[in-house]
Amino acid sequence: MTIQLCTHPLAQHLLTGLRSTETDPQHFRPLARRLTTLLALEATQDLPMVATPITTPLEPMEGRVLAQGLVVIPILRAGLAMLEPFMELFPNVSVGYIGLERDHATAVASSYYCKLPNVARQTTLVVDPMLATGGSANQAIELVKAAGGTDVRLVCVVAAPEGVAAVNAAHPDVPLYAASLDRQLNDKKYICPGLGDFGDRLYGTL
Ligand code: PRP
Ligand code: URA
């Protein structure tokens, strides 16, 4: 599994804002959107392209355009914070949704919704801000692969080493793009130093 961390100074600046307890939901949401734009560019920098003949106002030339469709699948709820930047950058993206929720006592995620577009022969980006135990990401990737997805990528804001190891064990072919690889999980399976419960901070449900 390859891990690509977004080291751009702006990404780290935005992540610091997300981590701070002084950031309330109305400021948390735009920070998440702006950081996702940077992550989206990282995660798509090798998309296949094809040549296409065009004419500029001065002369004919061979331009290059994206070769194939792109699919983005946010894991509900927190992944919704990352959807809009992808749709702005790639307006004809296809969007699927996977609903997963961790049990508060066991931290094991269970599925409550799945609606996928065609993922065969597409680049599919599974987006979820927090990779903690890796249980949610692994379930989502399994659903995408079962639907025919082959080029599957995982885009997170913060990853824990435990989650990276779990995804690497189950899906070594899936690259990870993240803004930070944090230290460890605590005994409640929250990422440290992390940023707390992303969904709660996004939607003000603390
Ligand atoms: C959070 C987060 C991930 C998951 C990560 O979601 O958004 O989906 O936990 O944890 P894991 O790697 O241990 O599976 P949560 O279950 O809290 O649901 P929410 O997005 O609805 O808040
Ligand atoms: N989900 C979150 O939102 N935060 C964590 O630290 C772990 C799982």
PDB file of C-alpha atoms and ligand atoms in Angstrom:
ATOM      1  CA  MET A   1       0.000   0.000   0.000  1.00  0.00           C
ATOM      2  CA  THR A   2       1.427   3.394  -0.912  1.00  0.00           C
ATOM      3  CA  ILE A   3       0.817   6.289   1.458  1.00  0.00           C
ATOM      4  CA  GLN A   4       0.989   9.812   0.122  1.00  0.00           C
ATOM      5  CA  LEU A   5       0.902  12.540   2.762  1.00  0.00           C
ATOM      6  CA  CYS A   6       0.003  16.042   1.664  1.00  0.00           C
ATOM      7  CA  THR A   7       2.879  18.102   3.029  1.00  0.00           C
ATOM      8  CA  HIS A   8       1.825  21.375   1.393  1.00  0.00           C
ATOM      9  CA  PRO A   9       2.107  24.153   4.000  1.00  0.00           C
ATOM     10  CA  LEU A  10      -1.497  25.190   3.346  1.00  0.00           C
ATOM     11  CA  ALA A  11      -2.700  21.639   4.042  1.00  0.00           C
ATOM     12  CA  GLN A  12      -0.893  21.580   7.381  1.00  0.00           C
ATOM     13  CA  HIS A  13      -2.230  25.074   8.208  1.00  0.00           C
ATOM     14  CA  LEU A  14      -5.805  23.973   7.512  1.00  0.00           C
ATOM     15  CA  LEU A  15      -5.355  20.727   9.442  1.00  0.00           C
ATOM     16  CA  THR A  16      -4.171  22.656  12.494  1.00  0.00           C
ATOM     17  CA  GLY A  17      -7.404  24.630  12.366  1.00  0.00           C
ATOM     18  CA  LEU A  18      -9.437  21.411  12.202  1.00  0.00           C
ATOM     19  CA  ARG A  19      -7.573  19.947  15.174  1.00  0.00           C
ATOM     20  CA  SER A  20      -8.008  22.942  17.492  1.00  0.00           C
ATOM     21  CA  THR A  21     -10.778  22.796  20.085  1.00  0.00           C
ATOM     22  CA  GLU A  22     -11.284  26.511  19.408  1.00  0.00           C
ATOM     23  CA  THR A  23     -12.711  25.737  15.951  1.00  0.00           C
ATOM     24  CA  ASP A  24     -16.509  25.575  15.981  1.00  0.00           C
ATOM     25  CA  PRO A  25     -18.640  23.845  13.296  1.00  0.00           C
ATOM     26  CA  GLN A  26     -19.148  26.970  11.179  1.00  0.00           C
ATOM     27  CA  HIS A  27     -15.376  27.378  10.831  1.00  0.00           C
ATOM     28  CA  PHE A  28     -14.671  23.638  10.769  1.00  0.00           C
ATOM     29  CA  ARG A  29     -16.710  23.079   7.568  1.00  0.00           C
ATOM     30  CA  PRO A  30     -14.828  25.510   5.272  1.00  0.00           C
ATOM     31  CA  LEU A  31     -11.488  24.303   6.628  1.00  0.00           C
ATOM     32  CA  ALA A  32     -12.494  20.730   5.755  1.00  0.00           C
ATOM     33  CA  ARG A  33     -13.584  21.799   2.258  1.00  0.00           C
ATOM     34  CA  ARG A  34     -10.357  23.677   1.536  1.00  0.00           C
ATOM     35  CA  LEU A  35      -8.163  20.852   2.826  1.00  0.00           C
ATOM     36  CA  THR A  36     -10.108  18.319   0.765  1.00  0.00           C
ATOM     37  CA  THR A  37      -9.414  20.348  -2.382  1.00  0.00           C
ATOM     38  CA  LEU A  38      -5.679  19.864  -1.786  1.00  0.00           C
ATOM     39  CA  LEU A  39      -6.133  16.161  -1.022  1.00  0.00           C
ATOM     40  CA  ALA A  40      -8.275  15.725  -4.132  1.00  0.00           C
ATOM     41  CA  LEU A  41      -5.504  17.169  -6.297  1.00  0.00           C
ATOM     42  CA  GLU A  42      -2.961  14.804  -4.711  1.00  0.00           C
ATOM     43  CA  ALA A  43      -5.176  11.777  -5.168  1.00  0.00           C
ATOM     44  CA  THR A  44      -5.863  12.498  -8.842  1.00  0.00           C
ATOM     45  CA  GLN A  45      -2.506  13.687 -10.100  1.00  0.00           C
ATOM     46  CA  ASP A  46      -1.899  10.513 -12.140  1.00  0.00           C
ATOM     47  CA  LEU A  47      -5.344  10.164 -13.727  1.00  0.00           C
ATOM     48  CA  PRO A  48      -5.114   8.738 -17.249  1.00  0.00           C
ATOM     49  CA  MET A  49      -5.422  11.243 -20.075  1.00  0.00           C
ATOM     50  CA  VAL A  50      -6.047  11.051 -23.829  1.00  0.00           C
ATOM     51  CA  ALA A  51      -4.980  13.338 -26.625  1.00  0.00           C
ATOM     52  CA  THR A  52      -7.645  15.321 -28.422  1.00  0.00           C
ATOM     53  CA  PRO A  53      -7.255  17.627 -31.419  1.00  0.00           C
ATOM     54  CA  ILE A  54      -8.443  21.200 -30.796  1.00  0.00           C
ATOM     55  CA  THR A  55      -7.895  24.564 -32.400  1.00  0.00           C
ATOM     56  CA  THR A  56      -6.777  27.552 -30.375  1.00  0.00           C
ATOM     57  CA  PRO A  57      -7.478  31.047 -31.736  1.00  0.00           C
ATOM     58  CA  LEU A  58      -3.986  30.820 -33.282  1.00  0.00           C
ATOM     59  CA  GLU A  59      -3.531  27.264 -34.578  1.00  0.00           C
ATOM     60  CA  PRO A  60      -4.526  23.597 -34.312  1.00  0.00           C
ATOM     61  CA  MET A  61      -2.910  21.608 -31.535  1.00  0.00           C
ATOM     62  CA  GLU A  62      -3.254  18.366 -29.658  1.00  0.00           C
ATOM     63  CA  GLY A  63      -4.830  18.954 -26.250  1.00  0.00           C
ATOM     64  CA  ARG A  64      -5.165  16.438 -23.432  1.00  0.00           C
ATOM     65  CA  VAL A  65      -8.324  15.567 -21.524  1.00  0.00           C
ATOM     66  CA  LEU A  66      -9.214  13.109 -18.781  1.00  0.00           C
ATOM     67  CA  ALA A  67      -9.571   9.637 -20.279  1.00  0.00           C
ATOM     68  CA  GLN A  68     -12.251   8.137 -18.097  1.00  0.00           C
ATOM     69  CA  GLY A  69     -14.883   8.842 -15.520  1.00  0.00           C
ATOM     70  CA  LEU A  70     -14.239   9.416 -11.852  1.00  0.00           C
ATOM     71  CA  VAL A  71     -16.331   8.059  -8.998  1.00  0.00           C
ATOM     72  CA  VAL A  72     -16.355   9.546  -5.505  1.00  0.00           C
ATOM     73  CA  ILE A  73     -17.889   7.677  -2.599  1.00  0.00           C
ATOM     74  CA  PRO A  74     -18.136   9.464   0.738  1.00  0.00           C
ATOM     75  CA  ILE A  75     -18.599   7.287   3.801  1.00  0.00           C
ATOM     76  CA  LEU A  76     -21.535   8.799   5.702  1.00  0.00           C
ATOM     77  CA  ARG A  77     -21.716  10.905   7.676  1.00  0.00           C
ATOM     78  CA  ALA A  78     -18.345  12.587   8.035  1.00  0.00           C
ATOM     79  CA  GLY A  79     -17.264  11.835   4.457  1.00  0.00           C
ATOM     80  CA  LEU A  80     -19.949  14.218   3.198  1.00  0.00           C
ATOM     81  CA  ALA A  81     -17.661  17.084   4.253  1.00  0.00           C
ATOM     82  CA  MET A  82     -15.270  15.972   1.507  1.00  0.00           C
ATOM     83  CA  LEU A  83     -17.725  15.513  -1.362  1.00  0.00           C
ATOM     84  CA  GLU A  84     -18.301  19.063  -2.578  1.00  0.00           C
ATOM     85  CA  PRO A  85     -14.658  19.866  -3.444  1.00  0.00           C
ATOM     86  CA  PHE A  86     -14.514  16.767  -5.647  1.00  0.00           C
ATOM     87  CA  MET A  87     -17.698  17.790  -7.439  1.00  0.00           C
ATOM     88  CA  GLU A  88     -16.323  21.293  -7.993  1.00  0.00           C
ATOM     89  CA  LEU A  89     -13.021  20.019  -9.403  1.00  0.00           C
ATOM     90  CA  PHE A  90     -14.607  17.208 -11.460  1.00  0.00           C
ATOM     91  CA  PRO A  91     -18.143  18.345 -12.383  1.00  0.00           C
ATOM     92  CA  ASN A  92     -19.098  15.118 -14.157  1.00  0.00           C
ATOM     93  CA  VAL A  93     -18.022  12.862 -11.315  1.00  0.00           C
ATOM     94  CA  SER A  94     -20.383  10.009 -10.392  1.00  0.00           C
ATOM     95  CA  VAL A  95     -21.250   9.881  -6.707  1.00  0.00           C
ATOM     96  CA  GLY A  96     -22.070   6.891  -4.539  1.00  0.00           C
ATOM     97  CA  TYR A  97     -22.804   6.734  -0.824  1.00  0.00           C
ATOM     98  CA  ILE A  98     -21.873   4.205   1.825  1.00  0.00           C
ATOM     99  CA  GLY A  99     -23.372   4.598   5.282  1.00  0.00           C
ATOM    100  CA  LEU A 100     -21.309   3.126   8.112  1.00  0.00           C
ATOM    101  CA  GLU A 101     -21.460   3.842  11.816  1.00  0.00           C
ATOM    102  CA  ARG A 102     -19.064   2.734  14.540  1.00  0.00           C
ATOM    103  CA  ASP A 103     -20.566   1.243  17.655  1.00  0.00           C
ATOM    104  CA  HIS A 104     -19.545   3.516  20.537  1.00  0.00           C
ATOM    105  CA  ALA A 105     -18.627   0.583  22.792  1.00  0.00           C
ATOM    106  CA  THR A 106     -16.843  -1.727  20.361  1.00  0.00           C
ATOM    107  CA  ALA A 107     -15.715   0.732  17.628  1.00  0.00           C
ATOM    108  CA  VAL A 108     -16.879  -1.849  15.090  1.00  0.00           C
ATOM    109  CA  ALA A 109     -18.630  -0.228  12.112  1.00  0.00           C
ATOM    110  CA  SER A 110     -21.912  -1.526  10.752  1.00  0.00           C
ATOM    111  CA  SER A 111     -23.415  -0.685   7.408  1.00  0.00           C
ATOM    112  CA  TYR A 112     -26.799   1.080   7.086  1.00  0.00           C
ATOM    113  CA  TYR A 113     -26.779   2.299   3.476  1.00  0.00           C
ATOM    114  CA  CYS A 114     -25.076   1.594   0.156  1.00  0.00           C
ATOM    115  CA  LYS A 115     -25.845   3.156  -3.200  1.00  0.00           C
ATOM    116  CA  LEU A 116     -23.107   2.799  -5.798  1.00  0.00           C
ATOM    117  CA  PRO A 117     -22.872   3.997  -9.397  1.00  0.00           C
ATOM    118  CA  ASN A 118     -21.012   1.966 -12.016  1.00  0.00           C
ATOM    119  CA  VAL A 119     -17.460   1.590 -10.691  1.00  0.00           C
ATOM    120  CA  ALA A 120     -16.073  -0.834 -13.282  1.00  0.00           C
ATOM    121  CA  ARG A 121     -13.207   0.648 -15.331  1.00  0.00           C
ATOM    122  CA  GLN A 122     -13.405   3.917 -13.341  1.00  0.00           C
ATOM    123  CA  THR A 123     -11.096   5.481 -10.795  1.00  0.00           C
ATOM    124  CA  THR A 124     -13.020   5.299  -7.528  1.00  0.00           C
ATOM    125  CA  LEU A 125     -12.114   7.502  -4.587  1.00  0.00           C
ATOM    126  CA  VAL A 126     -13.482   6.422  -1.218  1.00  0.00           C
ATOM    127  CA  VAL A 127     -13.448   9.518   0.984  1.00  0.00           C
ATOM    128  CA  ASP A 128     -13.653   9.506   4.769  1.00  0.00           C
ATOM    129  CA  PRO A 129     -11.810  12.012   6.955  1.00  0.00           C
ATOM    130  CA  MET A 130     -10.797   9.596   9.720  1.00  0.00           C
ATOM    131  CA  LEU A 131      -8.942   6.288   9.288  1.00  0.00           C
ATOM    132  CA  ALA A 132      -8.880   4.931  12.845  1.00  0.00           C
ATOM    133  CA  THR A 133      -9.123   1.130  13.189  1.00  0.00           C
ATOM    134  CA  GLY A 134      -9.627   0.853   9.443  1.00  0.00           C
ATOM    135  CA  GLY A 135     -12.838  -1.120   9.880  1.00  0.00           C
ATOM    136  CA  SER A 136     -15.018   1.428   8.066  1.00  0.00           C
ATOM    137  CA  ALA A 137     -12.576   1.925   5.196  1.00  0.00           C
ATOM    138  CA  ASN A 138     -12.132  -1.815   4.720  1.00  0.00           C
ATOM    139  CA  GLN A 139     -15.877  -2.427   4.597  1.00  0.00           C
ATOM    140  CA  ALA A 140     -16.333   0.399   2.096  1.00  0.00           C
ATOM    141  CA  ILE A 141     -13.487  -0.800  -0.129  1.00  0.00           C
ATOM    142  CA  GLU A 142     -14.928  -4.334  -0.055  1.00  0.00           C
ATOM    143  CA  LEU A 143     -18.306  -3.010  -1.251  1.00  0.00           C
ATOM    144  CA  VAL A 144     -16.646  -1.072  -4.077  1.00  0.00           C
ATOM    145  CA  LYS A 145     -14.548  -4.062  -5.156  1.00  0.00           C
ATOM    146  CA  ALA A 146     -17.574  -6.370  -4.984  1.00  0.00           C
ATOM    147  CA  ALA A 147     -19.296  -3.963  -7.385  1.00  0.00           C
ATOM    148  CA  GLY A 148     -16.395  -4.293  -9.853  1.00  0.00           C
ATOM    149  CA  GLY A 149     -14.066  -1.489  -8.780  1.00  0.00           C
ATOM    150  CA  THR A 150     -10.394  -2.106  -9.545  1.00  0.00           C
ATOM    151  CA  ASP A 151      -8.655   1.300  -9.356  1.00  0.00           C
ATOM    152  CA  VAL A 152      -9.773   2.159  -5.807  1.00  0.00           C
ATOM    153  CA  ARG A 153      -8.134   4.937  -3.761  1.00  0.00           C
ATOM    154  CA  LEU A 154      -8.701   6.027  -0.171  1.00  0.00           C
ATOM    155  CA  VAL A 155      -8.646   9.715   0.755  1.00  0.00           C
ATOM    156  CA  CYS A 156      -8.552  10.685   4.447  1.00  0.00           C
ATOM    157  CA  VAL A 157      -7.695  13.738   6.505  1.00  0.00           C
ATOM    158  CA  VAL A 158      -6.056  11.940   9.449  1.00  0.00           C
ATOM    159  CA  ALA A 159      -4.886   8.329   9.509  1.00  0.00           C
ATOM    160  CA  ALA A 160      -3.757   6.208  12.451  1.00  0.00           C
ATOM    161  CA  PRO A 161      -0.995   3.605  12.058  1.00  0.00           C
ATOM    162  CA  GLU A 162      -3.461   0.914  13.177  1.00  0.00           C
ATOM    163  CA  GLY A 163      -5.878   1.838  10.374  1.00  0.00           C
ATOM    164  CA  VAL A 164      -3.118   1.954   7.790  1.00  0.00           C
ATOM    165  CA  ALA A 165      -1.994  -1.536   8.849  1.00  0.00           C
ATOM    166  CA  ALA A 166      -5.557  -2.890   8.669  1.00  0.00           C
ATOM    167  CA  VAL A 167      -6.219  -1.491   5.181  1.00  0.00           C
ATOM    168  CA  ASN A 168      -2.796  -2.592   4.003  1.00  0.00           C
ATOM    169  CA  ALA A 169      -3.491  -6.133   5.217  1.00  0.00           C
ATOM    170  CA  ALA A 170      -6.866  -6.369   3.488  1.00  0.00           C
ATOM    171  CA  HIS A 171      -6.306  -4.175   0.418  1.00  0.00           C
ATOM    172  CA  PRO A 172      -2.596  -3.672  -0.297  1.00  0.00           C
ATOM    173  CA  ASP A 173      -3.473  -2.429  -3.792  1.00  0.00           C
ATOM    174  CA  VAL A 174      -5.382   0.604  -2.477  1.00  0.00           C
ATOM    175  CA  PRO A 175      -3.242   3.744  -2.108  1.00  0.00           C
ATOM    176  CA  LEU A 176      -3.901   6.112   0.766  1.00  0.00           C
ATOM    177  CA  TYR A 177      -3.850   9.901   0.509  1.00  0.00           C
ATOM    178  CA  ALA A 178      -3.976  11.798   3.796  1.00  0.00           C
ATOM    179  CA  ALA A 179      -2.955  15.069   5.402  1.00  0.00           C
ATOM    180  CA  SER A 180      -1.415  13.392   8.452  1.00  0.00           C
ATOM    181  CA  LEU A 181      -0.359  10.041   9.831  1.00  0.00           C
ATOM    182  CA  ASP A 182      -0.946  10.498  13.548  1.00  0.00           C
ATOM    183  CA  ARG A 183       0.638   8.697  16.505  1.00  0.00           C
ATOM    184  CA  GLN A 184      -1.829   6.048  17.673  1.00  0.00           C
ATOM    185  CA  LEU A 185      -5.369   5.162  18.767  1.00  0.00           C
ATOM    186  CA  ASN A 186      -6.435   5.627  22.377  1.00  0.00           C
ATOM    187  CA  ASP A 187      -8.341   2.952  24.328  1.00  0.00           C
ATOM    188  CA  LYS A 188     -11.643   4.223  22.867  1.00  0.00           C
ATOM    189  CA  LYS A 189     -10.197   3.859  19.340  1.00  0.00           C
ATOM    190  CA  TYR A 190      -9.966   7.600  18.750  1.00  0.00           C
ATOM    191  CA  ILE A 191      -6.960   8.955  16.870  1.00  0.00           C
ATOM    192  CA  CYS A 192      -4.313  10.802  18.958  1.00  0.00           C
ATOM    193  CA  PRO A 193      -3.600  13.628  18.663  1.00  0.00           C
ATOM    194  CA  GLY A 194      -6.325  13.574  16.003  1.00  0.00           C
ATOM    195  CA  LEU A 195      -9.137  16.070  15.965  1.00  0.00           C
ATOM    196  CA  GLY A 196     -11.866  14.309  17.923  1.00  0.00           C
ATOM    197  CA  ASP A 197     -15.069  13.017  16.370  1.00  0.00           C
ATOM    198  CA  PHE A 198     -15.093  14.522  12.890  1.00  0.00           C
ATOM    199  CA  GLY A 199     -18.826  13.972  12.293  1.00  0.00           C
ATOM    200  CA  ASP A 200     -19.774  15.571  15.600  1.00  0.00           C
ATOM    201  CA  ARG A 201     -17.524  18.568  15.002  1.00  0.00           C
ATOM    202  CA  LEU A 202     -18.820  18.960  11.447  1.00  0.00           C
ATOM    203  CA  TYR A 203     -22.502  18.812  12.356  1.00  0.00           C
ATOM    204  CA  GLY A 204     -22.426  20.257  15.897  1.00  0.00           C
ATOM    205  CA  THR A 205     -23.663  17.038  17.500  1.00  0.00           C
ATOM    206  CA  LEU A 206     -21.139  16.966  20.350  1.00  0.00           C
TER     207      LEU A 206
HETATM  208  C1  PRP B   1     -16.023   7.857  11.929  1.00  0.00           C
HETATM  209  C2  PRP B   1     -15.238   8.300  10.710  1.00  0.00           C
HETATM  210  C3  PRP B   1     -14.984   7.003   9.990  1.00  0.00           C
HETATM  211  C4  PRP B   1     -14.840   6.026  11.117  1.00  0.00           C
HETATM  212  C5  PRP B   1     -13.388   5.700  11.289  1.00  0.00           C
HETATM  213  O1  PRP B   1     -17.333   7.658  11.585  1.00  0.00           O
HETATM  214  O2  PRP B   1     -15.903   9.244   9.943  1.00  0.00           O
HETATM  215  O3  PRP B   1     -16.036   6.635   9.140  1.00  0.00           O
HETATM  216  O4  PRP B   1     -15.347   6.660  12.292  1.00  0.00           O
HETATM  217  O5  PRP B   1     -13.207   4.732  12.271  1.00  0.00           O
HETATM  218  P1  PRP B   1     -12.658   3.281  11.955  1.00  0.00           P
HETATM  219  O6  PRP B   1     -11.472   3.446  11.088  1.00  0.00           O
HETATM  220  O7  PRP B   1     -12.318   2.755  13.323  1.00  0.00           O
HETATM  221  O8  PRP B   1     -13.759   2.488  11.313  1.00  0.00           O
HETATM  222  P2  PRP B   1     -18.475   7.312  12.677  1.00  0.00           P
HETATM  223  O9  PRP B   1     -18.680   5.847  12.764  1.00  0.00           O
HETATM  224  O10 PRP B   1     -18.185   8.034  13.953  1.00  0.00           O
HETATM  225  O11 PRP B   1     -19.781   7.868  11.993  1.00  0.00           O
HETATM  226  P3  PRP B   1     -20.186   9.349  11.523  1.00  0.00           P
HETATM  227  O12 PRP B   1     -19.326   9.684  10.333  1.00  0.00           O
HETATM  228  O13 PRP B   1     -21.612   9.193  11.184  1.00  0.00           O
HETATM  229  O14 PRP B   1     -19.953  10.306  12.667  1.00  0.00           O
HETATM  230  N1  URA B   2     -13.752   8.676  14.124  1.00  0.00           N
HETATM  231  C1  URA B   2     -13.541   9.995  14.367  1.00  0.00           C
HETATM  232  O1  URA B   2     -14.348  10.844  13.963  1.00  0.00           O
HETATM  233  N2  URA B   2     -12.433  10.342  15.053  1.00  0.00           N
HETATM  234  C2  URA B   2     -11.541   9.445  15.501  1.00  0.00           C
HETATM  235  O2  URA B   2     -10.539   9.842  16.126  1.00  0.00           O
HETATM  236  C3  URA B   2     -11.783   8.083  15.257  1.00  0.00           C
HETATM  237  C4  URA B   2     -12.887   7.721  14.552  1.00  0.00           C
END
